[in-house]
Structures are given as structure tokens and as C-alpha cells.
Backbone as a ProteinNet text record, in pm:
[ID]
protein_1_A
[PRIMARY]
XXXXXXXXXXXXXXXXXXXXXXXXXXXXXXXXXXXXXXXXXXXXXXXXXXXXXXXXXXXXXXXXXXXXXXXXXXXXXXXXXXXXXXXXXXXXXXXXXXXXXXXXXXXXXXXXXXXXXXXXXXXXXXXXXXXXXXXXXXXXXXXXXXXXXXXXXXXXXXXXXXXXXXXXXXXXXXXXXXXXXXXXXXXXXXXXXXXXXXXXXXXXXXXXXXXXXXXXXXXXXXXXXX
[TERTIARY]
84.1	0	88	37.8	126.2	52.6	114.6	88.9	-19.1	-153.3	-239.3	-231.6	-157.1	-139.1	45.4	125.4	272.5	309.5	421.8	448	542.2	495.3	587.3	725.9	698.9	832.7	957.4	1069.8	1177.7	1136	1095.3	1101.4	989.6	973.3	855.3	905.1	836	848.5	750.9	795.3	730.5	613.8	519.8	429.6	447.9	537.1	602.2	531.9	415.3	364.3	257.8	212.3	121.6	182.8	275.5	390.1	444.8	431.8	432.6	325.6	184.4	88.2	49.3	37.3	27.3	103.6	281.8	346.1	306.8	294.1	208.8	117.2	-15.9	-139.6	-118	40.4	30.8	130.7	112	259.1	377.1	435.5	570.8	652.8	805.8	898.1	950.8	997	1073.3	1187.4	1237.7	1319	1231.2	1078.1	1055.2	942	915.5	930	997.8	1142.3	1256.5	1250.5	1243.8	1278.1	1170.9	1051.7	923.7	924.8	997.5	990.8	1111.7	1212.1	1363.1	1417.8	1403.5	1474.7	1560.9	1669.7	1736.4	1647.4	1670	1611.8	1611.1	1706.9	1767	1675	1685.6	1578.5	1409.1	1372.7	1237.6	1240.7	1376.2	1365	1397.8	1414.3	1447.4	1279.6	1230	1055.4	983.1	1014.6	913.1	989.6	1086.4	1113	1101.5	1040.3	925.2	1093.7	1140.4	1221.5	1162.7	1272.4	1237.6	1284	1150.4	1199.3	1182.9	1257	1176.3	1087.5	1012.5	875.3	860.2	966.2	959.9	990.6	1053.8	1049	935	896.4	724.5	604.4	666.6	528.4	601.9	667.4	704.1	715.6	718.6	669.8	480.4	453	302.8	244.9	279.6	278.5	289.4	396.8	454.7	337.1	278.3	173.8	61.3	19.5	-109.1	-159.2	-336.3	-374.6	-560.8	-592.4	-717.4	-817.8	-847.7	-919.9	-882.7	-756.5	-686.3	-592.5	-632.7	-547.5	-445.4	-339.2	-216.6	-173.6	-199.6	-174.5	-15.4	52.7	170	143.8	-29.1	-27.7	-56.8	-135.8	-141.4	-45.8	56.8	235.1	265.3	243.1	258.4	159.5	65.4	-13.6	-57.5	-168.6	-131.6	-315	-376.6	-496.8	-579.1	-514.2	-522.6	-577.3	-471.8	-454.1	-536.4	-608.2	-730.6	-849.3	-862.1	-950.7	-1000.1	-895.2	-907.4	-952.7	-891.2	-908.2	-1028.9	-1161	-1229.6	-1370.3	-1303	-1413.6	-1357.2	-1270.7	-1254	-1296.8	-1346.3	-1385	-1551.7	-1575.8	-1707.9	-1792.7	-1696.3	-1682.4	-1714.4	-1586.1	-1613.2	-1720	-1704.6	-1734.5	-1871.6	-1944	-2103.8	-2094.5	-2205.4	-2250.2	-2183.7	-2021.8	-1948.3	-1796	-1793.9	-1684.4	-1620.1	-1665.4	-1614.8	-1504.5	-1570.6	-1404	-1275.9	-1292.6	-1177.7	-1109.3	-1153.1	-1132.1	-1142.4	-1130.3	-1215.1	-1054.7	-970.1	-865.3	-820.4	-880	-873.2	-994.3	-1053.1	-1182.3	-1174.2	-1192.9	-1181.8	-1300.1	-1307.4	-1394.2	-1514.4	-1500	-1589	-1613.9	-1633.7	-1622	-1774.9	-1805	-1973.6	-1961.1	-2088.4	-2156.5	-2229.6	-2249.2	-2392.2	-2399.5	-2527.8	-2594.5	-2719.8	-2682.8	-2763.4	-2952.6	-3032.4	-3132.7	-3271.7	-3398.2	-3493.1	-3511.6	-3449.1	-3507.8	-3674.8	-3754.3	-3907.8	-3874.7	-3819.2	-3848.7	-3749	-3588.3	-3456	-3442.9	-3449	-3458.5	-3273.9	-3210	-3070.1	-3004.6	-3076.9	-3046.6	-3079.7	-2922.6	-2958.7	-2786.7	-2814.2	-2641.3	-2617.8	-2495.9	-2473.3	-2377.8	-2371.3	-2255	-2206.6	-2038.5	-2004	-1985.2	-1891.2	-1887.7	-2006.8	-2096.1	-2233.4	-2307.8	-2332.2	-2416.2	-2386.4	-2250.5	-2221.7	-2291.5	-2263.5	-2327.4	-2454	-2499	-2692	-2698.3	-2611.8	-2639.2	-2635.3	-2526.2	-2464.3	-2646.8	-2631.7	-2767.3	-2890.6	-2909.2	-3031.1	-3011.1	-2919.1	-2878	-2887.5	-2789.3	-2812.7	-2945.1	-3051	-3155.5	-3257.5	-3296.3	-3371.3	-3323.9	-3186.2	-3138.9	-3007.4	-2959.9	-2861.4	-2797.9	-2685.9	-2580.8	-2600.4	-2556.1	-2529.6	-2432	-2456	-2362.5	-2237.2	-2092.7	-2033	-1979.2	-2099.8	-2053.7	-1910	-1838.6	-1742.9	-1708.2	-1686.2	-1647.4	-1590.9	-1536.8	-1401.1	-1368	-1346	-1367	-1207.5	-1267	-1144.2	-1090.2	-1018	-967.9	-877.5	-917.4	-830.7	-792	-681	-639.1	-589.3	-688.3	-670.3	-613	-512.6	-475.5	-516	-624.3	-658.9	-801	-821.6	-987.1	-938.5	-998.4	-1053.6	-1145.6	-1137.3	-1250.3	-1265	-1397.7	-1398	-1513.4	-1529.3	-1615.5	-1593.8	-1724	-1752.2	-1920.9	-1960.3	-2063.5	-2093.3	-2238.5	-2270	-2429.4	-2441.4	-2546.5	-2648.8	-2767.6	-2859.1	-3006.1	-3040.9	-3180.3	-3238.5	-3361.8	-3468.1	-3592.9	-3620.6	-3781.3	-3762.9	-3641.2	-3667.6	-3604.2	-3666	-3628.9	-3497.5	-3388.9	-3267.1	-3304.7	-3190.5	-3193.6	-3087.7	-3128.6	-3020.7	-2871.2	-2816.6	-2620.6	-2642.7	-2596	-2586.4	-2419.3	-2378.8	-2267.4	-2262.4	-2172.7	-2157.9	-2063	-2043.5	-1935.5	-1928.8	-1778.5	-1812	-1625.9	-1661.9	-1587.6	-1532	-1393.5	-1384.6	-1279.7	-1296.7	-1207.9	-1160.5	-987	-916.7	-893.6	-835.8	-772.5	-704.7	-599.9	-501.4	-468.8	-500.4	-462.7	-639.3	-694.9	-806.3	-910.9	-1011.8	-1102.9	-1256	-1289.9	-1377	-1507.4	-1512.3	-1616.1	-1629.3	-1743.6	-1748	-1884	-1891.5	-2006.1	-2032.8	-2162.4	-2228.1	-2318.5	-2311.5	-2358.2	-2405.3	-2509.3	-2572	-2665.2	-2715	-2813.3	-3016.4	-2961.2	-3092.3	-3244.5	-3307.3	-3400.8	-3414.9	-3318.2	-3329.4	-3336.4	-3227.4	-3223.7	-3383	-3442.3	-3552.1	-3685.4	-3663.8	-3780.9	-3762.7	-3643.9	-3627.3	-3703.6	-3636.4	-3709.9	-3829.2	-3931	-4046.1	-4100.5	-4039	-4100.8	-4093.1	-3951.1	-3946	-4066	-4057.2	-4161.2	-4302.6	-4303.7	-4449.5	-4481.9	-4378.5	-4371.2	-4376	-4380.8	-4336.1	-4492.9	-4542	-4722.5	-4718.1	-4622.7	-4667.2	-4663.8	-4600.8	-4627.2	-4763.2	-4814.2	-4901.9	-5044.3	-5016.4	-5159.6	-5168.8	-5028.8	-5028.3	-5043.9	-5093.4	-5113.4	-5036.1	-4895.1	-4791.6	-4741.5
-119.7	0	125.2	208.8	361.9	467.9	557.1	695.8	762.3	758.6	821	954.1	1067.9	1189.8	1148.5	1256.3	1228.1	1247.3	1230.1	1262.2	1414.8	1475.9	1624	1568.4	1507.6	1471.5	1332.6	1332	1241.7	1125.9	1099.6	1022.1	1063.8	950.8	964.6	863	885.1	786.4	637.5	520.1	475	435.1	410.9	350.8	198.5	188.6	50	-22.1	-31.2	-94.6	-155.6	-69.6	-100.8	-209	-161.6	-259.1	-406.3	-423.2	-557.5	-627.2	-562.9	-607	-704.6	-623.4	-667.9	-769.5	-768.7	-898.6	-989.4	-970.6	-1093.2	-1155.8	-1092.9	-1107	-1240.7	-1229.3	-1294.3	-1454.9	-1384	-1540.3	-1539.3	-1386.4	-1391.1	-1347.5	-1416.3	-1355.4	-1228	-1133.5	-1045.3	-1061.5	-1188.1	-1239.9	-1240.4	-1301.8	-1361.7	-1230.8	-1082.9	-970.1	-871.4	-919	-871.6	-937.8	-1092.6	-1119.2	-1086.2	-1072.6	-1095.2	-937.6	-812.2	-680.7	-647.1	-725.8	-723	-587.9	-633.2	-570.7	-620.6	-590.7	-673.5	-672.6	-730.8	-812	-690.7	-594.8	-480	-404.6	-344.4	-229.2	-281.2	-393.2	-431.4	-377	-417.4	-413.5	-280.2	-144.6	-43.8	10.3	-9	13.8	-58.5	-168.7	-161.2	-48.3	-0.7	72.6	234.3	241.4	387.5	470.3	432.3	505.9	530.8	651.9	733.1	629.1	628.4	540.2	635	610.3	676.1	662.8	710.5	706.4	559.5	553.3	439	313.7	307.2	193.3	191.8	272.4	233.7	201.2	214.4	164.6	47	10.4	-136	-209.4	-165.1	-223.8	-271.3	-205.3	-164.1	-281.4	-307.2	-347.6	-526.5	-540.8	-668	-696.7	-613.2	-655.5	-649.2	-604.2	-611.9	-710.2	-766.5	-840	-831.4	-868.5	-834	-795.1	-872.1	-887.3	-809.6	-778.7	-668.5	-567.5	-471.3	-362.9	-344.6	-292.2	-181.2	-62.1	68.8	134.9	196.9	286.6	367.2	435.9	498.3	602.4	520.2	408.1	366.9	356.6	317	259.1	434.9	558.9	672.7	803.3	733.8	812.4	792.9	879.3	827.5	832.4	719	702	740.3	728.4	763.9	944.8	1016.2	1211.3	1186.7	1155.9	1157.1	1170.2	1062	1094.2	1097.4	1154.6	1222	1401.6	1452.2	1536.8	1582.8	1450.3	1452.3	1470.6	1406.4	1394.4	1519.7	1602.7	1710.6	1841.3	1822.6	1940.4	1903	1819	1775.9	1835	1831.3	1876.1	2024	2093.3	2242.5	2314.1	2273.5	2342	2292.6	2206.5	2147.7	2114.6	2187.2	2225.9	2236.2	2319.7	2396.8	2254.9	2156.8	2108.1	2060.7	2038	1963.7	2095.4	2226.7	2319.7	2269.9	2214.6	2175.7	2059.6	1936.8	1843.6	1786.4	1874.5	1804.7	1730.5	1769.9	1716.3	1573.6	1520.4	1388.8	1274.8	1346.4	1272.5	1216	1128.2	1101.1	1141.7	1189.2	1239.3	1120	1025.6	889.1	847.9	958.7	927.6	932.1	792.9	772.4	783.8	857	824.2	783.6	656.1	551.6	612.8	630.6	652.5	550.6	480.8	371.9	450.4	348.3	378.4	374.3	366.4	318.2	477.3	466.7	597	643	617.2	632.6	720.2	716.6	702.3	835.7	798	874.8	984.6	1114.5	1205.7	1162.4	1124.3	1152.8	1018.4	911.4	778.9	731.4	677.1	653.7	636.4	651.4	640.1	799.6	810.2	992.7	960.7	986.1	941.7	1060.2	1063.7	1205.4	1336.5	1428.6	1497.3	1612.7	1624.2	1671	1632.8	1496.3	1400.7	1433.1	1397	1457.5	1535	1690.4	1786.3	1833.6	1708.8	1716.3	1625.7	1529	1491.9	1561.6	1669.1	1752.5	1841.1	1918.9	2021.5	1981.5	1847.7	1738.8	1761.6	1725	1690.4	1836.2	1973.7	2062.5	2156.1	2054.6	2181.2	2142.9	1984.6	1926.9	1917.3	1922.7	1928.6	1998.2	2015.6	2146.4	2046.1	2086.8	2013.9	2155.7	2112.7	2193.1	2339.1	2454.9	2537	2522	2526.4	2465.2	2312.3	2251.3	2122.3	2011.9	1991.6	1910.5	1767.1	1673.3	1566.5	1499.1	1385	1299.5	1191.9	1206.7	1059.8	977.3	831.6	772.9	702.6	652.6	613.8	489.6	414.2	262.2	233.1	209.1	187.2	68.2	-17.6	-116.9	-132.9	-135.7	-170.6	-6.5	-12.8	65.4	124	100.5	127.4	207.3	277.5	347.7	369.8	311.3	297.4	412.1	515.1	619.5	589.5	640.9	620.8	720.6	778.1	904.9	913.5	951.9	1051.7	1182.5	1199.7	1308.3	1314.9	1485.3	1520.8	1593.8	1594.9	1650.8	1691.7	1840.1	1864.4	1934.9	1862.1	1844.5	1934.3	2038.2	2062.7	2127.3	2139.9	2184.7	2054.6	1956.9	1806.1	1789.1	1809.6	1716	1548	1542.2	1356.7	1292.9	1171.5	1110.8	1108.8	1126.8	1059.8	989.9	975.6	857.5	806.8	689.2	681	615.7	669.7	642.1	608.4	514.2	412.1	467.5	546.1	539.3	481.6	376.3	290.8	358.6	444.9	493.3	366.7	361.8	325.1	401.5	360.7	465.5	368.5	417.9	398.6	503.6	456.5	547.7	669.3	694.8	770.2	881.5	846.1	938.6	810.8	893.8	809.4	792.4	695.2	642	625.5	589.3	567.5	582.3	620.4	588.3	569.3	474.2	415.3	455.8	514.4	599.2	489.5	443.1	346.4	418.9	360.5	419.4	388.3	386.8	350.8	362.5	266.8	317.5	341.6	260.2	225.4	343.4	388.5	530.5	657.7	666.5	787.4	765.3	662.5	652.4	726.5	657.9	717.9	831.5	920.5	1046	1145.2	1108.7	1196.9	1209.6	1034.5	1069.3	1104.8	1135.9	1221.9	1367.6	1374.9	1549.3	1625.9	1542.1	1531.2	1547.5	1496.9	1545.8	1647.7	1701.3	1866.9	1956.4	1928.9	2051.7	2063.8	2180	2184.2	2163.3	2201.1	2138.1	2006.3	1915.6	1805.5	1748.9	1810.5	1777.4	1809	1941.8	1957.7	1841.9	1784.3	1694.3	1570.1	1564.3	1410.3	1340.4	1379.8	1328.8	1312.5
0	0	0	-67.8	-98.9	-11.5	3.8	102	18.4	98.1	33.5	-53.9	15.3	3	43.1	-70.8	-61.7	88.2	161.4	291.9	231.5	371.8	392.8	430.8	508.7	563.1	493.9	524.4	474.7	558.3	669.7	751.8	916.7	954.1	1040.7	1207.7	1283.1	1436.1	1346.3	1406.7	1378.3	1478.4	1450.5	1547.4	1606.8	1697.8	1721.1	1800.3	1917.1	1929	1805.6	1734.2	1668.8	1554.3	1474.7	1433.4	1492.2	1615.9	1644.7	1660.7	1731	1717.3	1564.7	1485.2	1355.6	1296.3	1364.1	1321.8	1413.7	1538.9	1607.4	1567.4	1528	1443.3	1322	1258.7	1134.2	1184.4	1298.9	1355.4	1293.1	1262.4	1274.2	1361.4	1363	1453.4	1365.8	1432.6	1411.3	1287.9	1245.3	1152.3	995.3	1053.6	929.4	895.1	951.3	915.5	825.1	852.8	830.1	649.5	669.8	516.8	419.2	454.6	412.6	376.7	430.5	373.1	320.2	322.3	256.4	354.9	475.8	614.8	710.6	710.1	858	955.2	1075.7	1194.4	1245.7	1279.3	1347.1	1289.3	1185	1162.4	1200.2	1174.8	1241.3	1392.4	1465.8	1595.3	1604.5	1561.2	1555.5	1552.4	1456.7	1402.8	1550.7	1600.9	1746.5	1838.6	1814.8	1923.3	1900.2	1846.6	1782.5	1684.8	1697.8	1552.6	1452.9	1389.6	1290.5	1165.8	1079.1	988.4	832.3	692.5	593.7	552.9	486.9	409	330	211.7	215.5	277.1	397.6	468	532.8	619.8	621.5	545.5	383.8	278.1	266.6	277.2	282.2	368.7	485.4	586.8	630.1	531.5	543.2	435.2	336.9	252.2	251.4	355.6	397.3	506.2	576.2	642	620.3	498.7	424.7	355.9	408	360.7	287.5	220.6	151.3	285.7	366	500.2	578.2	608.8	674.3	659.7	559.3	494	596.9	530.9	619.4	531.8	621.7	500.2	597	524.1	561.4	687	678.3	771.8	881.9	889.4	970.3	1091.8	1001.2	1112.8	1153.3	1171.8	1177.9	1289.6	1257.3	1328.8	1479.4	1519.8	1681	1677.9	1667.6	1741.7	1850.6	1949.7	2064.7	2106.4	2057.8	2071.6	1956.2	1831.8	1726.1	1838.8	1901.1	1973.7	2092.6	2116.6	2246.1	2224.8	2088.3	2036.9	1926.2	1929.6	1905.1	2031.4	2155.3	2236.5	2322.7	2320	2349.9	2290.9	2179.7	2046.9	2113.1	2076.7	2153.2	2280	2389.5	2497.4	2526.3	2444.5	2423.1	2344.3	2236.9	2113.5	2080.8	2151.4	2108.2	1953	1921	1766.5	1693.6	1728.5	1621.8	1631.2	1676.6	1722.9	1564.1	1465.3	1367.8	1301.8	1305.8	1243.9	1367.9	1496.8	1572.3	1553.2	1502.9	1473.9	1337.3	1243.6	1102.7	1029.2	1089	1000.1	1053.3	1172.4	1210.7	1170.4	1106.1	1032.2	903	860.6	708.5	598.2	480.4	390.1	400.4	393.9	431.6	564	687.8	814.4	797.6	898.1	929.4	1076	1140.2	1269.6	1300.2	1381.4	1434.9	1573.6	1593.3	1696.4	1748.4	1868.7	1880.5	1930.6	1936.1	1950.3	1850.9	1931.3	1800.6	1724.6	1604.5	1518.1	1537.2	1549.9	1582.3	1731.5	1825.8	1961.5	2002.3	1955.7	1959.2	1894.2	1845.6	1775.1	1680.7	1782.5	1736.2	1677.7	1695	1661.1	1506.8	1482.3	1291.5	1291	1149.3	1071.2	1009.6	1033.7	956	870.3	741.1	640.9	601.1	659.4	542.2	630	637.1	713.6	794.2	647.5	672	739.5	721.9	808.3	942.2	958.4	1130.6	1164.5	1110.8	1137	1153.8	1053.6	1094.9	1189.9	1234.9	1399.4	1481.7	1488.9	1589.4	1634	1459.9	1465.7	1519.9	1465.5	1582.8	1695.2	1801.6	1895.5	2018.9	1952.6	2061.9	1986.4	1885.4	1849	1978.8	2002.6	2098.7	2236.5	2256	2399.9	2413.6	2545	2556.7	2724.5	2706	2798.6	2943.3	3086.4	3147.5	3174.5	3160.1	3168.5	3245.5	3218.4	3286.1	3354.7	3276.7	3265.1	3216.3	3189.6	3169.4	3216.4	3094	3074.9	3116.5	3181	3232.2	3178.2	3017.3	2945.7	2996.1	3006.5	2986.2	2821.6	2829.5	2691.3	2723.4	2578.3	2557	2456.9	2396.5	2238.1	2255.4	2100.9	2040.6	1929.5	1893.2	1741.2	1648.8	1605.9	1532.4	1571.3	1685.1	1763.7	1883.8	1917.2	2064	2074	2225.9	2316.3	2395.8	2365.8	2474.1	2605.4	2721	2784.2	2875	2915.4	2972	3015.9	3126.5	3144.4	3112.6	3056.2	2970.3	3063.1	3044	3084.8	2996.1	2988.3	2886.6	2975	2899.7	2926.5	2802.9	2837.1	2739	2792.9	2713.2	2762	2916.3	2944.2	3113.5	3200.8	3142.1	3237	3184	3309.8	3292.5	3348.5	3253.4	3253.9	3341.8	3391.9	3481.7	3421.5	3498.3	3374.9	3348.6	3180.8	3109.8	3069.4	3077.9	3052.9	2908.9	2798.9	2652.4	2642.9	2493.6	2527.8	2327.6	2325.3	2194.8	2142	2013.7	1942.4	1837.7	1802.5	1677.8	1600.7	1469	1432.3	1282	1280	1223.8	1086.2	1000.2	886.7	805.2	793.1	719.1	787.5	962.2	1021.9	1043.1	998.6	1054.5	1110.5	1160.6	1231.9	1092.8	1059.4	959.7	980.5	1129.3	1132.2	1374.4	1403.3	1504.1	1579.8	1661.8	1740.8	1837.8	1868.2	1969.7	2061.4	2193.5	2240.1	2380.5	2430.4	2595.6	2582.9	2751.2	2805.3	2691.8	2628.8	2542	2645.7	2676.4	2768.1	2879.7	2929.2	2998	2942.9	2821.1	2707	2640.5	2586.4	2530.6	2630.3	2784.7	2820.2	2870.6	2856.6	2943.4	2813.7	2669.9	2587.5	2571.7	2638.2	2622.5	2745.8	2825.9	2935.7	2864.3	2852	2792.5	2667.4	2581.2	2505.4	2570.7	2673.8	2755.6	2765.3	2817.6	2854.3	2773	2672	2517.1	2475	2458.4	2466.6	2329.3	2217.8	2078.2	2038.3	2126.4	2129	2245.3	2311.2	2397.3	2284.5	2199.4	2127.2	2010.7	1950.4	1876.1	1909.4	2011.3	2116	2117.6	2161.3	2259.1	2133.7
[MASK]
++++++++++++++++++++++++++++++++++++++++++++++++++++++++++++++++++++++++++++++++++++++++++++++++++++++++++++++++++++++++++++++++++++++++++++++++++++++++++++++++++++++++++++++++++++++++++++++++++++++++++++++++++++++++++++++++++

């Protein structure tokens, strides 16, 4: 696999845990890495130990670990998953509505958002394709409900391979009625160094009936019979 967009740079850190992960994955040693990308043993073992490698030794390194079922691209071995999104659920945090001019360059042009929940029931629950789509989640989201003034986040974070795991309590009011904390569990996963796609997960069954309490309260939904 080749560098999507040319690199700025001569040479890059490599991403060395992630780099062994992946030779683990295929059941090789460090040797049969080495022959399989036409690399000494040493420079493999240089690449787990986050060294600066060139451009092209990382597309060939990338390349040697690429398989139909499980792409590898260059950026992958390069980028840092983790500060993506952490710097996504931080734009989030601040910026509500407006968060995607803070984060849009860690997103991919093909980035989807799932939001769990029954579409009938959830105002905000569905699939969003496309950076727009986001944004008509976002615009859904603080048009029907609004977070606490002063409120702030404490997400934790877990990186898998090419996934992070965020998890955090979030607060929302609707109509006047704030809702119990809900804790969300959201799944991004990356490719080629941006995040592609990510999974919005929580308490459905509580989020479901808090909106239809809130919904009670809203008299244009009370004249429209609930």
C-alpha cells in the first residue's frame, strides 16, 4: 500500500507498538518480518522501538503486512490514534454544535456516525454518512437538547490496534427536564490515520424514556397528542 497523500516529511516515528501487534497477528517472529519486507532483523527491531523510519520503509513495511481482510496502510504505522480521539471527544466537549471546524482534520472524507437507539423514539439515533451528516447529527442533537452550563467531561480512553474505546458521562436537558447521567461508550475506528467511522452506544431504555417524558412537557407536542 502507498501513502495516500505524498508525505511532507523524509522520515517519520514509527508507530512500534502497533507494528508488532500486527506482526504478532500474522505469527511472525521479528526475523521472518525482516525477510518478508527485505529488512534486517535490526531495523524491524528499531521500528518496534518507535524510531524514525523513511517514508519508504514504512510503505514497505506496510505493505509486507497487508492483507485483503486486513489492509495496512503507511499512515497507519505513523499516526497516533489515541490524541485523534481524544481530540475529538474534546472538540465535543467544548465546542457542542461547532466542534467539527476543531477536529475536522482527524476525520476522514468517508467518516460515518452511528448513533444507537430506536429511530421512531430517539430524535438523534440513525447512521450519519459524510462529514455533513455529522453535522446534521450535531444540529439534531443541541436543536432538541442542551448540555449543562459549565458542565465538563471525564472521558477515559483505551487503544486497540486501530480502535478506541472512549467512555464518559454526559449530561442533557430536554424541555426543562434534565436527565439522569448517562454513561456512553463510543468505538472509533481509524484507517489510514483518521477516524472512519465511530459508534455511539448508551443507556438506550433510559435515554428513550427520558425523551419521552421530555416530550411530555413541550405543549406542541401535547396539542399533537404526545
Amino acid at each position: 500500500m502507498s501513502w495516500l497523500v505524498p508525505p511532507t516529511k523524509r522520515s517519520y516515528p514509527c508507530r512500534g507498538d502497533f507494528l508488532q501487534l500486527l506482526r504478532e497477528q500474522r505469527g511472525w517472529t521479528q526475523e521472518e518480518l525482516a525477510a518478508k519486507a527485505g529488512y534486517s532483523t535490526r531495523l524491524i527491531r528499531k521500528a518496534e522501538s518507535m524510531a524514525s523510519l523513511s517514508c519508504d520503509t514504512i510503505a514497505d513495511l506496510a505493505a509486507s503486512l497487508d492483507t485483503p481482510k486486513n489492509p495496512v496502510y503507511p499512515e497507519d504505522l505513523v499516526s497516533d490514534p489515541l490524541a485523534s480521539a481524544k481530540l475529538f471527544i474534546e472538540s465535543y466537549d467544548r465546542y457542542e454544535r461547532d466542534m467539527i471546524q476543531h477536529c475536522r482534520h482527524v476525520l476522514a472524507e468517508d467518516f460515518v456516525f452511528w448513533c444507537a437507539g430506536d429511530e421512531e423514539e430517539m430524535p438523534i439515533a440513525g447512521t450519519y454518512e459524510g462529514i455533513d451528516g455529522f453535522q446534521r447529527f450535531l444540529d439534531v442533537f443541541f436543536t432538541v437538547m442542551s448540555r449543562p452550563a459549565g458542565f465538563h467531561i471525564n472521558p477515559t480512553f483505551s487503544c486497540a490496534g486501530n480502535e478506541v474505546v472512549t467512555r464518559f458521562r454526559d449530561f442533557t436537558i430536554m424541555n426543562g427536564l434534565a436527565a439522569p447521567p448517562v454513561w456512553i461508550v463510543e468505538v472509533a475506528t481509524f484507517e489510514r490515520g483518521k477516524i472512519v467511522r465511530i459508534e455511539n452506544y448508551f443507556d438506550t431504555d433510559t435515554g428513550q424514556k427520558f425523551v419521552h417524558d421530555a416530550r411530555s412537557l413541550d405543549p406542541k407536542s401535547q396539542a399533537n397528542g404526545g
